[in-house]
PDB file of C-alpha atoms and ligand atoms in Angstrom:
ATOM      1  CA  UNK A 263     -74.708-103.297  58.580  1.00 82.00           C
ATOM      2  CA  UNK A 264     -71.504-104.965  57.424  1.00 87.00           C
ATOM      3  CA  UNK A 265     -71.866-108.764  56.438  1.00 85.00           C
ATOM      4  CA  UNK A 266     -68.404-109.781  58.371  1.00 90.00           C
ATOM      5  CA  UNK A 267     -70.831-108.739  61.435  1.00 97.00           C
ATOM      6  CA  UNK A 268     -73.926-110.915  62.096  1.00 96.00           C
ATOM      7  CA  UNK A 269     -76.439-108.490  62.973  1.00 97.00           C
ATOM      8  CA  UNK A 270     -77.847-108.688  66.742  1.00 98.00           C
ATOM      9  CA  UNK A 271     -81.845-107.285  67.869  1.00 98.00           C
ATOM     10  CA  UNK A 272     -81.937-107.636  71.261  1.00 98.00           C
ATOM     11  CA  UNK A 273     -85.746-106.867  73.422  1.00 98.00           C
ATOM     12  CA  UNK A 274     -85.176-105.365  76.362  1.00 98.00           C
ATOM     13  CA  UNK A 275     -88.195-105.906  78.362  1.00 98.00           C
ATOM     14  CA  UNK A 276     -87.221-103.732  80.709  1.00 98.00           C
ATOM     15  CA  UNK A 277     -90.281-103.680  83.833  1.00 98.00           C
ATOM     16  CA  UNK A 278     -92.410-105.449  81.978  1.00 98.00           C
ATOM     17  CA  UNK A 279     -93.923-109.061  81.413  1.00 98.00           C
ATOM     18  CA  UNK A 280     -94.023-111.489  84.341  1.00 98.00           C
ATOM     19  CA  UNK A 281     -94.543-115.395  83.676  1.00 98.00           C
ATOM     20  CA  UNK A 282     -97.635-115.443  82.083  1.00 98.00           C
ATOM     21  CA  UNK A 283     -96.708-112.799  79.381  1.00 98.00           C
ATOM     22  CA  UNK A 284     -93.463-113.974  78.820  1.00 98.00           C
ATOM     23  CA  UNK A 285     -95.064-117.103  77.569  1.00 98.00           C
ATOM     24  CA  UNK A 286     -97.870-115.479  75.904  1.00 98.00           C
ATOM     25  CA  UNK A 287     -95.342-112.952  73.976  1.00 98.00           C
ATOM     26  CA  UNK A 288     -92.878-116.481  73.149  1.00 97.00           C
ATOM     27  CA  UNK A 289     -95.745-118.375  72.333  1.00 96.00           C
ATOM     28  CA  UNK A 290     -96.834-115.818  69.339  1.00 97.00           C
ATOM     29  CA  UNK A 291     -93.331-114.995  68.504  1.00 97.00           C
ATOM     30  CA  UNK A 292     -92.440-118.460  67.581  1.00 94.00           C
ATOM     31  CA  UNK A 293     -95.427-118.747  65.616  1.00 94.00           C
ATOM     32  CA  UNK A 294     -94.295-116.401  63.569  1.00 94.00           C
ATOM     33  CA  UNK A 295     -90.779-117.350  62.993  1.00 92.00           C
ATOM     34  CA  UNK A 296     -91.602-120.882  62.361  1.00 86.00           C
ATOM     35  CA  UNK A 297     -89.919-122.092  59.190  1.00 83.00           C
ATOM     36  CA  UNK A 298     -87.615-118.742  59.075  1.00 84.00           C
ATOM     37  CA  UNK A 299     -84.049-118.555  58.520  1.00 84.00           C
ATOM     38  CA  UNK A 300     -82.770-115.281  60.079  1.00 86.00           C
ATOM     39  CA  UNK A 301     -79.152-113.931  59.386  1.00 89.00           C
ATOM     40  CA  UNK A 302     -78.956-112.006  62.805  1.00 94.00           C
ATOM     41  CA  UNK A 303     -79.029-113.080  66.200  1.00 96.00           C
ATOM     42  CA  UNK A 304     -82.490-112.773  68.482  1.00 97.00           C
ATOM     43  CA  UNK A 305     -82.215-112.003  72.210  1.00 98.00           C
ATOM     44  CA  UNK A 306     -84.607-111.685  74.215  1.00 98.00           C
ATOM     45  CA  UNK A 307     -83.783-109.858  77.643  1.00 98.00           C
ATOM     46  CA  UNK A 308     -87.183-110.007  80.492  1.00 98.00           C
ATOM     47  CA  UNK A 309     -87.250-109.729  84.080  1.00 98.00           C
ATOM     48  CA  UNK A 310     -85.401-111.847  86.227  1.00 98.00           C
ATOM     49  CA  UNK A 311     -88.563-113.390  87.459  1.00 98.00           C
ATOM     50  CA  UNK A 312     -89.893-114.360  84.010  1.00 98.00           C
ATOM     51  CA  UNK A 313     -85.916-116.061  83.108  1.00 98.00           C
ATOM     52  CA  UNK A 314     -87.458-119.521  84.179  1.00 97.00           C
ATOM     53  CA  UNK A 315     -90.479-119.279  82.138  1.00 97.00           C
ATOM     54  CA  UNK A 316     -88.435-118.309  79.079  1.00 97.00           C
ATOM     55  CA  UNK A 317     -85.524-120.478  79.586  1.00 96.00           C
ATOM     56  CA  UNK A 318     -87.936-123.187  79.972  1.00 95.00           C
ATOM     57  CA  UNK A 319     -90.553-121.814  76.612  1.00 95.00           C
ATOM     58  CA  UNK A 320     -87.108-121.605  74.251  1.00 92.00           C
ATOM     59  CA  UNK A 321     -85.695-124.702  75.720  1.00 86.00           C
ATOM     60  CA  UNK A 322     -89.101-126.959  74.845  1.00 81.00           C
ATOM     61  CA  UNK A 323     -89.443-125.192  71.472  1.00 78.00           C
ATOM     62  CA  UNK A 324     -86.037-125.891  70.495  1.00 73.00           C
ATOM     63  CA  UNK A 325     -86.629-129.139  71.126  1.00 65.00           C
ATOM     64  CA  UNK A 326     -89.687-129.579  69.046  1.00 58.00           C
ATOM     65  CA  UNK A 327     -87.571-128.395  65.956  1.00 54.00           C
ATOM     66  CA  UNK A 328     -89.492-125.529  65.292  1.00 46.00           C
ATOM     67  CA  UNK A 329     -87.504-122.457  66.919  1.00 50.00           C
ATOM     68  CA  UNK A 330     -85.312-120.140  65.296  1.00 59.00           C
ATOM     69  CA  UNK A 331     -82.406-120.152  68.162  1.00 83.00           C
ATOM     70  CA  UNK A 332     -83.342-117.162  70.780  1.00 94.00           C
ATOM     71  CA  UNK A 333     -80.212-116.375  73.118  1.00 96.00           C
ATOM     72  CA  UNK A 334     -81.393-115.174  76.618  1.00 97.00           C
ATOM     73  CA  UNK A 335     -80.128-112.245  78.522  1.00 98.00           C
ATOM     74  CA  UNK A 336     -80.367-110.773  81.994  1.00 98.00           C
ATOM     75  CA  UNK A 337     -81.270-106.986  82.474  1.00 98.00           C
ATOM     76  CA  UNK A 338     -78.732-106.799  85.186  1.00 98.00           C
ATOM     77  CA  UNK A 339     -76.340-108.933  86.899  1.00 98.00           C
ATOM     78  CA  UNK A 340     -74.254-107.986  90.254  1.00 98.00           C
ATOM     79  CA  UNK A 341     -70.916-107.374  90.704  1.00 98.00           C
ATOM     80  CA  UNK A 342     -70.447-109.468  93.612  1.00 98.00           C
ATOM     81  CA  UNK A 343     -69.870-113.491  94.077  1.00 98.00           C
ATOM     82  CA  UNK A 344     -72.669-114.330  96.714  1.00 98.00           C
ATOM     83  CA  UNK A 345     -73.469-113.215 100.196  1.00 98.00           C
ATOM     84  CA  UNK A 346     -75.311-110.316 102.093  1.00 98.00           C
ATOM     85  CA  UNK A 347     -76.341-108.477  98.921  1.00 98.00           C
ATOM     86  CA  UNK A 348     -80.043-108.030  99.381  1.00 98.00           C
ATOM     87  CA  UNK A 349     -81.851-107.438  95.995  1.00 98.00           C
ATOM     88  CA  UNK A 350     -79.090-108.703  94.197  1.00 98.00           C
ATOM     89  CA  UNK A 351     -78.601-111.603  91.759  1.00 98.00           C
ATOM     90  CA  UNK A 352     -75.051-113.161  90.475  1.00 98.00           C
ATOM     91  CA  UNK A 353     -73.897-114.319  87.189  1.00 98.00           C
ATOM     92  CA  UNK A 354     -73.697-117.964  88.194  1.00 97.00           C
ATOM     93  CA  UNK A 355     -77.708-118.039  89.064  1.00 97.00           C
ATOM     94  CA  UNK A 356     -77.940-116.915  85.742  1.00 98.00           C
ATOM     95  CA  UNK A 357     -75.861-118.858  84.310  1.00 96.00           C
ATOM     96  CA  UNK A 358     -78.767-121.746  85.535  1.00 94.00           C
ATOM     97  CA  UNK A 359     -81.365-120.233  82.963  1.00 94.00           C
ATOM     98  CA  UNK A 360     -79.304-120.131  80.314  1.00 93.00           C
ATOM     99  CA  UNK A 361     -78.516-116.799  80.173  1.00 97.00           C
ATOM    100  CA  UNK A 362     -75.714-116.034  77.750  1.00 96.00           C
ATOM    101  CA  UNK A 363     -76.034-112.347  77.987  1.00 98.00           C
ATOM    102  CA  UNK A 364     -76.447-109.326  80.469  1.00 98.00           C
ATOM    103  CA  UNK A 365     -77.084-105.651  79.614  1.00 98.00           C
ATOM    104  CA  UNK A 366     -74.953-103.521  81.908  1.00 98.00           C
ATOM    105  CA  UNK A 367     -74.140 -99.639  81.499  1.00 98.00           C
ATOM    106  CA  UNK A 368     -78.148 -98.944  80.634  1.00 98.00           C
ATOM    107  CA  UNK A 369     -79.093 -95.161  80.788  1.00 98.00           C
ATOM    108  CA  UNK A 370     -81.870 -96.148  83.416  1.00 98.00           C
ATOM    109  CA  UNK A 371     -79.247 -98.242  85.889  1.00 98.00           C
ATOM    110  CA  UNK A 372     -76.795 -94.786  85.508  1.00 98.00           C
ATOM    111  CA  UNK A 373     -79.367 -92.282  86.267  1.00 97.00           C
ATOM    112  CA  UNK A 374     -81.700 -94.407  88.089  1.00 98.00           C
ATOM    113  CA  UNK A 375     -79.396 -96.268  90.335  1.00 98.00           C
ATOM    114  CA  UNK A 376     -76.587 -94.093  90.044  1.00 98.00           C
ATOM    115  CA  UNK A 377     -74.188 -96.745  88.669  1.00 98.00           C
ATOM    116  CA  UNK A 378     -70.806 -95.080  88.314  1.00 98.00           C
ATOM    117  CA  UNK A 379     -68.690 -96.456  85.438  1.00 98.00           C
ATOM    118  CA  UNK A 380     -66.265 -98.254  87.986  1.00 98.00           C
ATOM    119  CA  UNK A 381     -69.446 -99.866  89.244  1.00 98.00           C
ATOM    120  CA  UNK A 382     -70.574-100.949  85.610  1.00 98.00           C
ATOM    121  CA  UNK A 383     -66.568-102.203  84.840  1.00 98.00           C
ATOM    122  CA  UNK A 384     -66.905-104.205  88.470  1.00 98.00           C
ATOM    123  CA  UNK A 385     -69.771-105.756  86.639  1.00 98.00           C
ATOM    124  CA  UNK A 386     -68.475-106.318  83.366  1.00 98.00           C
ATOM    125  CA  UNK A 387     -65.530-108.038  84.317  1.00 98.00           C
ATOM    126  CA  UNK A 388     -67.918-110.490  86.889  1.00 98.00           C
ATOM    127  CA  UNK A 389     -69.734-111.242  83.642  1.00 98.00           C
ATOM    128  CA  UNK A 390     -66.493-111.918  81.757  1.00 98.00           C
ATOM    129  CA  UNK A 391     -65.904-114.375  84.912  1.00 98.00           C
ATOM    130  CA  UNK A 392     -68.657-116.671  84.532  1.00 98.00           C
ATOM    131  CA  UNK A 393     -68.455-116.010  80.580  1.00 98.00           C
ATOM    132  CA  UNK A 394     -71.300-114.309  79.958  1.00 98.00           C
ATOM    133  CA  UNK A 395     -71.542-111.594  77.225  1.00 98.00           C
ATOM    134  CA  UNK A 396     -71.897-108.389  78.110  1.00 98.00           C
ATOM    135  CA  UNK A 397     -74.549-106.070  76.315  1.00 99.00           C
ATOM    136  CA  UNK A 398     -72.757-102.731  77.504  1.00 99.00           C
ATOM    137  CA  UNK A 399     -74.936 -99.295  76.664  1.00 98.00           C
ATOM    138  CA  UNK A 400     -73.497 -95.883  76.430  1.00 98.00           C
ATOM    139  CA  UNK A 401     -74.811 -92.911  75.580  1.00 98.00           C
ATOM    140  CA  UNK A 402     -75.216 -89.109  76.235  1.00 97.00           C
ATOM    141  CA  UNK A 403     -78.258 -86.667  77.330  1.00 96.00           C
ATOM    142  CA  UNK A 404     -79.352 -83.804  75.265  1.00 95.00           C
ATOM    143  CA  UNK A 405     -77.519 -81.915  77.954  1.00 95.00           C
ATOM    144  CA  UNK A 406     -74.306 -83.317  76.979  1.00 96.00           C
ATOM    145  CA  UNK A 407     -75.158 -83.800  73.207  1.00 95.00           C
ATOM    146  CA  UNK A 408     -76.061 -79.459  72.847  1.00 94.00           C
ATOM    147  CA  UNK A 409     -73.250 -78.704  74.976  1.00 96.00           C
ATOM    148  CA  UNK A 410     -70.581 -80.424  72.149  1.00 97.00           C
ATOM    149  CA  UNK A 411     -69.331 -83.053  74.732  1.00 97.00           C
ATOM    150  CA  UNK A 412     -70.827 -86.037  72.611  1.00 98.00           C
ATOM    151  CA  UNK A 413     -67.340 -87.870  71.994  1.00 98.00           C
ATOM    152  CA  UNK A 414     -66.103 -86.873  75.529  1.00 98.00           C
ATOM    153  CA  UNK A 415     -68.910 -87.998  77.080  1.00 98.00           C
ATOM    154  CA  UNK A 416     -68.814 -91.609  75.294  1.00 98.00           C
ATOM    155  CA  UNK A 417     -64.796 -91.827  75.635  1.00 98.00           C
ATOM    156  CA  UNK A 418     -65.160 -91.768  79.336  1.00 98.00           C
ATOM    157  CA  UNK A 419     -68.052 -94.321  79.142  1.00 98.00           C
ATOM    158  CA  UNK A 420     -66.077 -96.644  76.700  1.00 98.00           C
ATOM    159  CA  UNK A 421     -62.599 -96.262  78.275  1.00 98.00           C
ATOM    160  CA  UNK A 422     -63.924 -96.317  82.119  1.00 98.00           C
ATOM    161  CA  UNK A 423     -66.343 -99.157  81.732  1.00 98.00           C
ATOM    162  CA  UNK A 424     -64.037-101.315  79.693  1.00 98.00           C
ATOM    163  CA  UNK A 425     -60.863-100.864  81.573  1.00 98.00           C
ATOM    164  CA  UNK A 426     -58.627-104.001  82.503  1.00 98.00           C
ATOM    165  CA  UNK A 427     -61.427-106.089  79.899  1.00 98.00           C
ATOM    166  CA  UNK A 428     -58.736-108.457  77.418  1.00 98.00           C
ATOM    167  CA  UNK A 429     -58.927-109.009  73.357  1.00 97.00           C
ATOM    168  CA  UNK A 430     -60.785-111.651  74.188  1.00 97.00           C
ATOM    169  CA  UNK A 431     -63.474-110.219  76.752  1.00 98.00           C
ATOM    170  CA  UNK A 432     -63.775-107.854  73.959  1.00 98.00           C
ATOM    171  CA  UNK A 433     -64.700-110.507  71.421  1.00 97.00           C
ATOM    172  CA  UNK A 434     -67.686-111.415  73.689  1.00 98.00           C
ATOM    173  CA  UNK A 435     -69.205-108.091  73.821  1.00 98.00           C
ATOM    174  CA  UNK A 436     -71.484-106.314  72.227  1.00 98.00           C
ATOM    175  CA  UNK A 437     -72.072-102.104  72.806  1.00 98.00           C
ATOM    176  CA  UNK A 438     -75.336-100.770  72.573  1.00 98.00           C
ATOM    177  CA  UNK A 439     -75.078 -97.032  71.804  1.00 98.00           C
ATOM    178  CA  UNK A 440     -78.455 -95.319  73.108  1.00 98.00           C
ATOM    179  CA  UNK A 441     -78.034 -91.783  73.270  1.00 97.00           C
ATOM    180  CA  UNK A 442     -80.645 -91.380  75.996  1.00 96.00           C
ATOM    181  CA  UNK A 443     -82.779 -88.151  74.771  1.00 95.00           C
ATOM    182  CA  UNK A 444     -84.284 -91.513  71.895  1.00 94.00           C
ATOM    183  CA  UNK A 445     -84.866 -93.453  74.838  1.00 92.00           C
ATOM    184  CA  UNK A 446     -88.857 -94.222  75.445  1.00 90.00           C
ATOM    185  CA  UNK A 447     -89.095 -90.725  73.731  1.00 90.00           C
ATOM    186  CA  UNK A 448     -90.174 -91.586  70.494  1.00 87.00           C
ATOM    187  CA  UNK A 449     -87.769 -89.399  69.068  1.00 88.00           C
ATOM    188  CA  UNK A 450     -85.035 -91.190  67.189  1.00 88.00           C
ATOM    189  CA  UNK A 451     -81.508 -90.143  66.590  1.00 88.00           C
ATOM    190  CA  UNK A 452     -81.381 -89.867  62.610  1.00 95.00           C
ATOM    191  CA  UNK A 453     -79.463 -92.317  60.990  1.00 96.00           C
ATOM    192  CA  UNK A 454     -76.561 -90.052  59.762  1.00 97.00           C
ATOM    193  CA  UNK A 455     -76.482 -88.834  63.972  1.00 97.00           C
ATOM    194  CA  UNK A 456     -76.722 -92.459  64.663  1.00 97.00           C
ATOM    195  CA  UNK A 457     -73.928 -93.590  62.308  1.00 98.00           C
ATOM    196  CA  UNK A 458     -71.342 -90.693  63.095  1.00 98.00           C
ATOM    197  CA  UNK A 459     -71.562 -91.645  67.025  1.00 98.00           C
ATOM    198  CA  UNK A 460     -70.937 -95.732  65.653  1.00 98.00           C
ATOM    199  CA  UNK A 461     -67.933 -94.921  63.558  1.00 98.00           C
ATOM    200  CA  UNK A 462     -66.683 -93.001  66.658  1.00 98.00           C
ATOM    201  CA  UNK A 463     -67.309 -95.651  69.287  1.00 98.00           C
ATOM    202  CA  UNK A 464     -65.647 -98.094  66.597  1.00 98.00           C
ATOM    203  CA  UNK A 465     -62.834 -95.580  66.685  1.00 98.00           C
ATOM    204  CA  UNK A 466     -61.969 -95.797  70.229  1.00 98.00           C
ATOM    205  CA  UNK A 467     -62.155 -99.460  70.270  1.00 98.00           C
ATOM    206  CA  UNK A 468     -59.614 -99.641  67.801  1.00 98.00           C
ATOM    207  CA  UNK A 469     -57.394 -96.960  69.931  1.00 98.00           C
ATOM    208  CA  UNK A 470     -57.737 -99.201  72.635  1.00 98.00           C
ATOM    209  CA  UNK A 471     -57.930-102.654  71.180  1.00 98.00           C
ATOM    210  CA  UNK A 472     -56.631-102.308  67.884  1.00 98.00           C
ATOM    211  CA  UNK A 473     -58.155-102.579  64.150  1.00 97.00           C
ATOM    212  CA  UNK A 474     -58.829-105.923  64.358  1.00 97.00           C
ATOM    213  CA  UNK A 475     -61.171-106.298  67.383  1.00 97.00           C
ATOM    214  CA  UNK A 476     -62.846-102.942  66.294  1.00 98.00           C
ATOM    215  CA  UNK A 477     -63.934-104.084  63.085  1.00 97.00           C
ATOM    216  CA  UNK A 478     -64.839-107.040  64.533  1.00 97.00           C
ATOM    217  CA  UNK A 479     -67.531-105.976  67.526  1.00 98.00           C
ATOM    218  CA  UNK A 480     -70.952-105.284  66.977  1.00 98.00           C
ATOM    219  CA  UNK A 481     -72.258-102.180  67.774  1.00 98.00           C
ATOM    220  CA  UNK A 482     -75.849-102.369  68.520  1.00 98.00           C
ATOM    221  CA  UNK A 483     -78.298 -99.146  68.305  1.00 97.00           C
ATOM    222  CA  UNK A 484     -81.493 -98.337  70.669  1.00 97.00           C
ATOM    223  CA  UNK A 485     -83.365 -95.374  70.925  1.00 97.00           C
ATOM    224  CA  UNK A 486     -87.017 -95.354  69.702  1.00 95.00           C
ATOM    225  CA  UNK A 487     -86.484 -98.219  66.883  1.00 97.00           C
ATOM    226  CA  UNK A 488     -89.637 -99.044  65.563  1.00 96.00           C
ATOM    227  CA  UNK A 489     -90.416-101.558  62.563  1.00 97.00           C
ATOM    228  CA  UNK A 490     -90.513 -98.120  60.151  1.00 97.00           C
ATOM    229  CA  UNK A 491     -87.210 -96.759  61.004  1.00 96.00           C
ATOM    230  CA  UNK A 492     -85.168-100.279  61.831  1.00 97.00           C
ATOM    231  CA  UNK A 493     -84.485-100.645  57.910  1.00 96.00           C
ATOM    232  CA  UNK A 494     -82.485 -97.252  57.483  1.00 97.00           C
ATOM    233  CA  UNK A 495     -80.856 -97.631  60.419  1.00 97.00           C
ATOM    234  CA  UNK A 496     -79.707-100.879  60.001  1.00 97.00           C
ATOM    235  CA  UNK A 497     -78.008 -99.637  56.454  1.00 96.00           C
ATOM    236  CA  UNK A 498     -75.491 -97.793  58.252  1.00 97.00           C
ATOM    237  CA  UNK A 499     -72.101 -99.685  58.139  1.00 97.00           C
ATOM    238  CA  UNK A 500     -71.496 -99.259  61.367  1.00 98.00           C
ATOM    239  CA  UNK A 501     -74.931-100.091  63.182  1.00 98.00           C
ATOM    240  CA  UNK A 502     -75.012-103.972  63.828  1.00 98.00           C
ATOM    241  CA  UNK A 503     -78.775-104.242  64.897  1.00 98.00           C
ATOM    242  CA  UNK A 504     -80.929-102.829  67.676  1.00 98.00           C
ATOM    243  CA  UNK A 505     -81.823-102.806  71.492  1.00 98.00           C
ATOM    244  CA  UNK A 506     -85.253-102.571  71.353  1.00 98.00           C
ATOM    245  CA  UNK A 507     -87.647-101.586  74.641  1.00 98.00           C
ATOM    246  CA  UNK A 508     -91.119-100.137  74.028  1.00 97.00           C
ATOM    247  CA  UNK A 509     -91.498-101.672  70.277  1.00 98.00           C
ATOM    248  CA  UNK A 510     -90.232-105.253  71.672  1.00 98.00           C
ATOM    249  CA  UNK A 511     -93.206-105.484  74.100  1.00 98.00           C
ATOM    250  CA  UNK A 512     -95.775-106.648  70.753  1.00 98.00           C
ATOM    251  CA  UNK A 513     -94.603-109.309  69.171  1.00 98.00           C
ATOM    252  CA  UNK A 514     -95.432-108.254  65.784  1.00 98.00           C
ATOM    253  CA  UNK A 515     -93.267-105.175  66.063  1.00 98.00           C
ATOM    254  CA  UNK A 516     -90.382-106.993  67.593  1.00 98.00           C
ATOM    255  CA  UNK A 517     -90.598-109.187  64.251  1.00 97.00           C
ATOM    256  CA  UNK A 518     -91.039-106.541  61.990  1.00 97.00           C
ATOM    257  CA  UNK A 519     -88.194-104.339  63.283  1.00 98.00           C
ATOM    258  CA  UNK A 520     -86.039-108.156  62.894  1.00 97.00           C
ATOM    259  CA  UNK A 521     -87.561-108.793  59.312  1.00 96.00           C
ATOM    260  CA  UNK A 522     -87.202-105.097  58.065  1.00 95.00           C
ATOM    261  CA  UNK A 523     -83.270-104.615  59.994  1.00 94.00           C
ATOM    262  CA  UNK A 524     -81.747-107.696  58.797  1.00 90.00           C
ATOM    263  CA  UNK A 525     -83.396-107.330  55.044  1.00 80.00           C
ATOM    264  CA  UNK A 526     -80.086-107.218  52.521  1.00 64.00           C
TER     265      UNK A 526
HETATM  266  P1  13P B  91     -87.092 -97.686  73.538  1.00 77.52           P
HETATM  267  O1  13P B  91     -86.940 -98.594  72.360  1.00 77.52           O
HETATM  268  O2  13P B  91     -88.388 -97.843  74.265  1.00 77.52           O
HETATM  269  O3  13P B  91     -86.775 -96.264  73.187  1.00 77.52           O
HETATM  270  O4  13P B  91     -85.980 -98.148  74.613  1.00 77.52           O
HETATM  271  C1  13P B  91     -84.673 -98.282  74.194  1.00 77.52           C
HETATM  272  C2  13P B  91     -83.902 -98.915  75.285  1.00 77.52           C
HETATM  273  O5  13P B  91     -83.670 -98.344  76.318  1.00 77.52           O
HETATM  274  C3  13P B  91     -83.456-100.302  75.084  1.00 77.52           C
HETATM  275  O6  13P B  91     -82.526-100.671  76.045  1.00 77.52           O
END
């Protein structure tokens, strides 16, 4: 953590939590936030489905006064305007739910959905378009990771996926490193693994975008974060919060992993 970066824990929901636990899960979050002052920035990211309910559940509690300010993001977000893109949804009916941020680049849309990293930069710059910050995830496998092509691996993420993006599309984004061998495994990257990939991400930003913006972007980590290991992460200088899937489902451990990462 560095304290010219505000620190951002994002849940990403992932396939999980329609409606009716979206407002359950809000309901006893808030209740435990009530009367908090947080120095980091809480996003919560569920299906598109359950956007409503939680644009709606934030929208009603900020109004009441007794909210700590939870930014909403989308899991996904097309590349495309409008038209015969069955299954798809675009940034401007997102924009409508208040969405201020979309995670593009996950492992799980790569390997999944086999989105190439032109496909992901199609995406990011759509984002950009209707303003909406982009939560954009790189990491390697094990594969990659054993095989010493770590920093090649993420240099063809970061340079691909960000190509043609300005200074200033670049001061609305946010990169989540997950290296994807920590993702759902239980098995997190240690923070000394964790840190050495941050300070090299940082690095290439500031080979493509100069000092300036680099020190300036937050650099998000996910991977099996868990309220026990959010606290040493979150003391590396270069990790600026979490992305948070299986420990974000409970809203106790979402808040822990918040209280315990953004500690000073
Ligand atoms: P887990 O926290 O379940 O490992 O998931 C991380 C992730 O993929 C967040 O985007």
């Amino acid at each position: 953590m560095n304290i010219n970066r505000k620190p951002i824990f994002a849940a990403n929901w992932k396939m999980n939590k329609g409606a009716s636990e979206t407002e359950d899960f809000v309901k006893s979050f808030l209740s435990k936030t009530q009367g908090q002052s947080f120095s980091c920035e809480i996003v919560i990211a569920p299906p598109f489905v359950s956007l409503p309910k939680l644009a709606d559940l934030l929208h009603t509690a900020a109004t009441g006064k007794n909210a700590h300010a939870i930014q909403i993001a989308a899991q996904n977000c097309s590349q495309f305007d409008s038209g015969a893109y069955t299954g798809e949804i675009s940034v401007l009916m997102l924009r409508e739910f208040f969405v201020h941020y979309v995670i593009l680049g996950h492992s799980e849309r790569r390997a999944i959905y086999g989105e190439t990293d032109a496909i992901i930069n199609a995406k990011m710059k759509k984002a950009r378009e209707a303003n909406l910050k982009p939560i954009f995830c790189i990491g390697e496998t094990l594969a990659e990771r054993e095989s010493g092509k770590l920093e090649s691996v993420l240099r063809t993420q970061i340079t691909e996926g960000l190509k043609d993006l300005t200074d200033k599309d670049m001061a609305e984004t946010v990169i989540a490193y997950e290296p994807v061998w920590a993702i759902g495994t239980g098995v997190t990257a240690t923070s000394q693994q964790a840190q050495d990939a941050h300070a090299f991400v940082r690095s290439v930003i500031a080979e493509l975008y100069g000092a300036d913006t680099a020190g300036r972007i937050r650099i998000q980590y996910g991977g099996s974060v868990k309220p026990g290991n959010a606290a040493e992460l979150m003391a590396c200088p270069d990790i600026d919060g979490a992305l948070i899937g299986g420990a974000a489902l409970e809203p106790q451990s979402f808040f822990e992993i918040i209280v315990n990462g953004s500690a000073e």
